Short mmCIF file of C-alpha atoms in Angstrom, two decimals:
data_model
loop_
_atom_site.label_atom_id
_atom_site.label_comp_id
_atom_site.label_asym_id
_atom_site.label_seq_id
_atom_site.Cartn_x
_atom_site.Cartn_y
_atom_site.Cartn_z
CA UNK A 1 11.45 16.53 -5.58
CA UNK A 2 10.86 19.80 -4.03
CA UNK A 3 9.30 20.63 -0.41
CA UNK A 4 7.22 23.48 -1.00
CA UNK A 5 5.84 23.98 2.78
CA UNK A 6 6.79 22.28 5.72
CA UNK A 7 3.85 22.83 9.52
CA UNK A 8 4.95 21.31 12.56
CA UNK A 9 3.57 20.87 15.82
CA UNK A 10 4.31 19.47 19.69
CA UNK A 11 7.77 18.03 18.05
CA UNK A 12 10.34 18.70 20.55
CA UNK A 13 10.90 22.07 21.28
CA UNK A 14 8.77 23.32 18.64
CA UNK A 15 5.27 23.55 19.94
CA UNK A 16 3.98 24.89 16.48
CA UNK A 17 5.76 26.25 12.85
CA UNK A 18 5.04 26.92 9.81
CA UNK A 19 6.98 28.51 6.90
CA UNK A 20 7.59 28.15 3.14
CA UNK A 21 10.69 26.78 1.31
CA UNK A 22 12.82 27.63 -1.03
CA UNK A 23 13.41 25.21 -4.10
CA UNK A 24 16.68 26.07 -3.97
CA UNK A 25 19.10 26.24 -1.02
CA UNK A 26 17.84 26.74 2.62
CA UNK A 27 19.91 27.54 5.58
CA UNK A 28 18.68 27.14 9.16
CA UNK A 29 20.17 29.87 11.37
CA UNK A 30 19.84 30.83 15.47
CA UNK A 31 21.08 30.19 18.43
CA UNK A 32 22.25 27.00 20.35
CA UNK A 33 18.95 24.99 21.72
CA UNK A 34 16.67 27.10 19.71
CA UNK A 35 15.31 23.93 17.73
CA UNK A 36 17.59 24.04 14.61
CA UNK A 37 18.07 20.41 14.52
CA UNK A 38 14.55 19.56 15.71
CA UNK A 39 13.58 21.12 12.63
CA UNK A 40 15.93 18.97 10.47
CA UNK A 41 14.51 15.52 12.91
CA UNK A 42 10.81 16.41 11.95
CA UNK A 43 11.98 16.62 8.09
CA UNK A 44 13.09 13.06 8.30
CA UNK A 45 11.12 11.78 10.85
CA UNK A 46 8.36 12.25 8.35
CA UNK A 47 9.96 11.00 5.63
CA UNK A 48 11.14 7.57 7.63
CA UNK A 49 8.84 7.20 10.30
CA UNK A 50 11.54 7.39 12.93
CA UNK A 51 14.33 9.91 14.49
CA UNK A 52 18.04 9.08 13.75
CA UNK A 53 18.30 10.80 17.15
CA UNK A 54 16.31 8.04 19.24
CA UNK A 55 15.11 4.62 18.46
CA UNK A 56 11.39 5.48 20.61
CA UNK A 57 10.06 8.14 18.30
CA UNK A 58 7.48 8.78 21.25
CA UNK A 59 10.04 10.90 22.92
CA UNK A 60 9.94 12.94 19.94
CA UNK A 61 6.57 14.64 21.38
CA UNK A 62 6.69 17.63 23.12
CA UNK A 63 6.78 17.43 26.74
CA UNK A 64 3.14 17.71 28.52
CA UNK A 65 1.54 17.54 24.78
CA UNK A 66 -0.10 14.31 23.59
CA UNK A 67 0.36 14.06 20.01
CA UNK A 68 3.12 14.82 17.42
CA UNK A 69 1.76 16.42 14.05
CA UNK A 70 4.27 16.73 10.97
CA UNK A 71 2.88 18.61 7.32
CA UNK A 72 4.77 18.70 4.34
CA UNK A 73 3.94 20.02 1.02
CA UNK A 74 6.19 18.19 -1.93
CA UNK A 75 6.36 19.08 -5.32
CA UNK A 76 7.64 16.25 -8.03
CA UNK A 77 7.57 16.91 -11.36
CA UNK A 78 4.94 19.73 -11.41
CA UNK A 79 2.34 17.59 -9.05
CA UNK A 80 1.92 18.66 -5.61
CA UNK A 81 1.23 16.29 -2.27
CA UNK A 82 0.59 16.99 1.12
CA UNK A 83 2.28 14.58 3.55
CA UNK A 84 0.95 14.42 7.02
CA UNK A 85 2.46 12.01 9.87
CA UNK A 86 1.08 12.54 13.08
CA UNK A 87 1.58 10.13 16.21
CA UNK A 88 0.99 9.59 19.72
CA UNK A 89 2.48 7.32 22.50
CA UNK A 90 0.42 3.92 20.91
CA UNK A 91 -0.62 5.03 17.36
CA UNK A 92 0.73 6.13 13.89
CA UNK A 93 -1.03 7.86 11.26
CA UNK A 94 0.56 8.52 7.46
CA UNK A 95 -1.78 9.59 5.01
CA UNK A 96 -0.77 11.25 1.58
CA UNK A 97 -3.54 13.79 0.47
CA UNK A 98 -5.54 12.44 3.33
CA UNK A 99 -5.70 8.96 1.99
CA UNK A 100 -3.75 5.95 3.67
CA UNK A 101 -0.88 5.36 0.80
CA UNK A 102 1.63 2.38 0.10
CA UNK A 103 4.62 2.56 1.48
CA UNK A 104 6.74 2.39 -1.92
CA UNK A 105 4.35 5.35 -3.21
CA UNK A 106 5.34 7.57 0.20
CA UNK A 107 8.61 6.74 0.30
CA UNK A 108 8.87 7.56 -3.67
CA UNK A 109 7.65 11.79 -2.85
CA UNK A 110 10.06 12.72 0.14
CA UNK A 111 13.39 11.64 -0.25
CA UNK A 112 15.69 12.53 2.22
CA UNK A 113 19.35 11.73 3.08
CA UNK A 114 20.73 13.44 6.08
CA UNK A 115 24.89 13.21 7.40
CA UNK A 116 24.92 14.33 11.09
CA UNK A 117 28.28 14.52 13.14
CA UNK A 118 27.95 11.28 14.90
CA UNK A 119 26.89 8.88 11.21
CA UNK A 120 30.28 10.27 9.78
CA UNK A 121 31.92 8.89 12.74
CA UNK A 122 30.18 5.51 12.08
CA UNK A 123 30.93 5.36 8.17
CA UNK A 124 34.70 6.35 9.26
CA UNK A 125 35.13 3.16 12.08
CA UNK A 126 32.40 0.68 11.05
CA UNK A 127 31.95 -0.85 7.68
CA UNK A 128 28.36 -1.83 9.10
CA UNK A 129 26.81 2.09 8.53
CA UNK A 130 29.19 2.38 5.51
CA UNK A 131 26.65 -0.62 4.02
CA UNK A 132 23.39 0.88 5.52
CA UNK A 133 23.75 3.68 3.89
CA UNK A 134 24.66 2.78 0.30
CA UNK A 135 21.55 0.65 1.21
CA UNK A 136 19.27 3.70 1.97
CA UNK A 137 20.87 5.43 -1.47
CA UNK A 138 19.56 2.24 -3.87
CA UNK A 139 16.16 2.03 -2.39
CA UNK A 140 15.53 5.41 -3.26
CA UNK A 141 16.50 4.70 -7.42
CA UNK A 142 14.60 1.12 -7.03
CA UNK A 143 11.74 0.87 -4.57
CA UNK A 144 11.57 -2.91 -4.79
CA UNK A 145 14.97 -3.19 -3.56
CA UNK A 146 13.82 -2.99 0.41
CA UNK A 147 11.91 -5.77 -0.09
CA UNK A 148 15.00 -8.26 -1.42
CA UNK A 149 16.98 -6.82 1.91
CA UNK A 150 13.87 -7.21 4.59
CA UNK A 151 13.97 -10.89 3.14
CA UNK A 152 17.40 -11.36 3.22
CA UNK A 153 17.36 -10.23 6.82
CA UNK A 154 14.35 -12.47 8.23
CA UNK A 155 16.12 -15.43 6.30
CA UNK A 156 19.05 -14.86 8.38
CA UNK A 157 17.55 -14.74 11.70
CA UNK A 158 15.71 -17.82 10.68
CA UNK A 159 18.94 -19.81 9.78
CA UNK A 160 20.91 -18.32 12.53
CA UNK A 161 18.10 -19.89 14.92
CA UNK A 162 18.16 -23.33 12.88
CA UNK A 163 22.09 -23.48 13.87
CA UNK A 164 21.39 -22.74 17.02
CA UNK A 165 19.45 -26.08 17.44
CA UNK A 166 20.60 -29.66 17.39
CA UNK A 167 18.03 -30.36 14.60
CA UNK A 168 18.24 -32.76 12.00
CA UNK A 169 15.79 -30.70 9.84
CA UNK A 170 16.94 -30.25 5.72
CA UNK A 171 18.45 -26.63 5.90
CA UNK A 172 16.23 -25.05 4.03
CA UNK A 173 17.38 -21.27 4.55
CA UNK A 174 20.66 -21.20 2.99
CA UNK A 175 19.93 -21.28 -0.67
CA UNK A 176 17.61 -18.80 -0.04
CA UNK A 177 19.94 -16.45 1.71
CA UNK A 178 22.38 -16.87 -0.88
CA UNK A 179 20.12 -16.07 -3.40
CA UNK A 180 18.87 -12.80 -1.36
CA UNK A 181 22.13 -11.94 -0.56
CA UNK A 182 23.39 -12.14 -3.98
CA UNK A 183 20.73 -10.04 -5.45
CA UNK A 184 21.55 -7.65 -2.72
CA UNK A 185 25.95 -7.58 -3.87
CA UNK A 186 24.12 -6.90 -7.60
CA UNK A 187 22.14 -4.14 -6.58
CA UNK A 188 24.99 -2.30 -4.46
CA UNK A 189 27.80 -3.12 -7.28
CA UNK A 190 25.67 -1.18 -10.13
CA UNK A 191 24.58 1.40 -7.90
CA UNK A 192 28.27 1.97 -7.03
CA UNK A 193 29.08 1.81 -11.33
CA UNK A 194 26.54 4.59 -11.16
CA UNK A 195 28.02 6.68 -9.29
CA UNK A 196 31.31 6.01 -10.45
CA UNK A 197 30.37 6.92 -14.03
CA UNK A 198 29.08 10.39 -12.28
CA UNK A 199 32.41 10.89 -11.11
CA UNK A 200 34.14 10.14 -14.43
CA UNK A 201 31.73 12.78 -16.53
CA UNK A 202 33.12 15.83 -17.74
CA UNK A 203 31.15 17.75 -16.44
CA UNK A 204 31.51 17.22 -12.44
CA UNK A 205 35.49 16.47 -13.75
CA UNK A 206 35.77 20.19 -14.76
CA UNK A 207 33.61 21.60 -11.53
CA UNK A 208 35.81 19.41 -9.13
CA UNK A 209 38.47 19.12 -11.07
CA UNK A 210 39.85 15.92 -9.09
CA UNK A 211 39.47 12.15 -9.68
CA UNK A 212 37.02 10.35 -7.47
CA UNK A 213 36.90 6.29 -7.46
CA UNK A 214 34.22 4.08 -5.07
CA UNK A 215 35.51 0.08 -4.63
CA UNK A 216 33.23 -2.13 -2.90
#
């Protein structure tokens, strides 16, 4: 995946940019407050549908301005696609190529991890984060995998609120979380052997030249 072109506008401080990419390496450079990081929020805003900055992606939009609009051009393997988000204070629109899209086919042309001062913090202290985002890793490699964890977390609300109550209903949500949750320990433990082999090639061995070793 390449982004070829990226057209913002009312996102923050940015009332309106647009600008071509390298498919290499980019570097974002300018003074304190000048929208650096606004930049890098619109990127995955578009690509997730919400800031990692704010959990009300309406206070994304630029002060005294309506509506948030978000372009970007992708490239994978030699076909292009134009992503467009755009929102306002009630409504969302994603279209790919100007047609609505599924979500596994969006979320399969702009993949985007990000590390900000504050997440490394989190995977440091909290095992929590640490698990979120091996979970964000797999979904990109298997797009059917955010539908075995959106299960597994609506089963566990729902048996969390059966224990809640002095019911004599038959349990009916713990098999099922077990069997969610298991598929879920699968899925992490042969991601992790993935990236474990990566680490024991030769070729990131003689680059690095150190020994690296995940354990979940």
């Amino acid at each position: 995946m390449v982004i070829k072109k990226i057209k913002i506008g009312n996102f923050r401080n940015i009332e309106s940019a647009e600008f071509k990419v390298s498919p290499k390496l980019n570097f974002f450079v300018g003074n304190n407050a000048q929208g650096k990081t606004n930049l890098v929020e619109a990127i995955y805003t578009a690509a997730f549908l919400k800031s990692f900055r704010t959990q009300n992606i309406e206070e994304t939009i630029k002060e005294n301005s309506s509506r948030a609009t978000i372009e970007i051009e992708v490239n994978n393997q030699s076909v292009n696609n134009i992503i467009n988000c755009s929102y306002d204070k009630k409504n969302k629109i994603l279209t790919i190529d100007k047609k609505k899209p599924e979500y596994n086919k969006y979320y399969s042309l702009l993949n985007v991890v990000i590390f900000y001062p504050e997440e490394v913090n989190y995977l440091s202290n909290y095992p929590l984060f640490r698990r979120n985002l091996l979970d964000r890793s797999i979904f990109y490699s298997n797009f059917d995998y955010i539908y075995v964890y959106k299960k597994y977390v609506r089963c566990l609300k729902q048996r969390n609120s059966y224990l809640k109550k002095d019911s004599r209903d038959v349990d009916c949500w713990t098999d099922q979380l077990i069997a969610y949750g298991s598929e879920i320990v699968k899925e992490r433990l042969l991601y992790i052997e993935k990236i474990n082999n990566y680490f024991n090639s030769f070729n990131f061995k003689k680059i690095n030249g150190e020994n690296y070793y995940l354990n979940y």
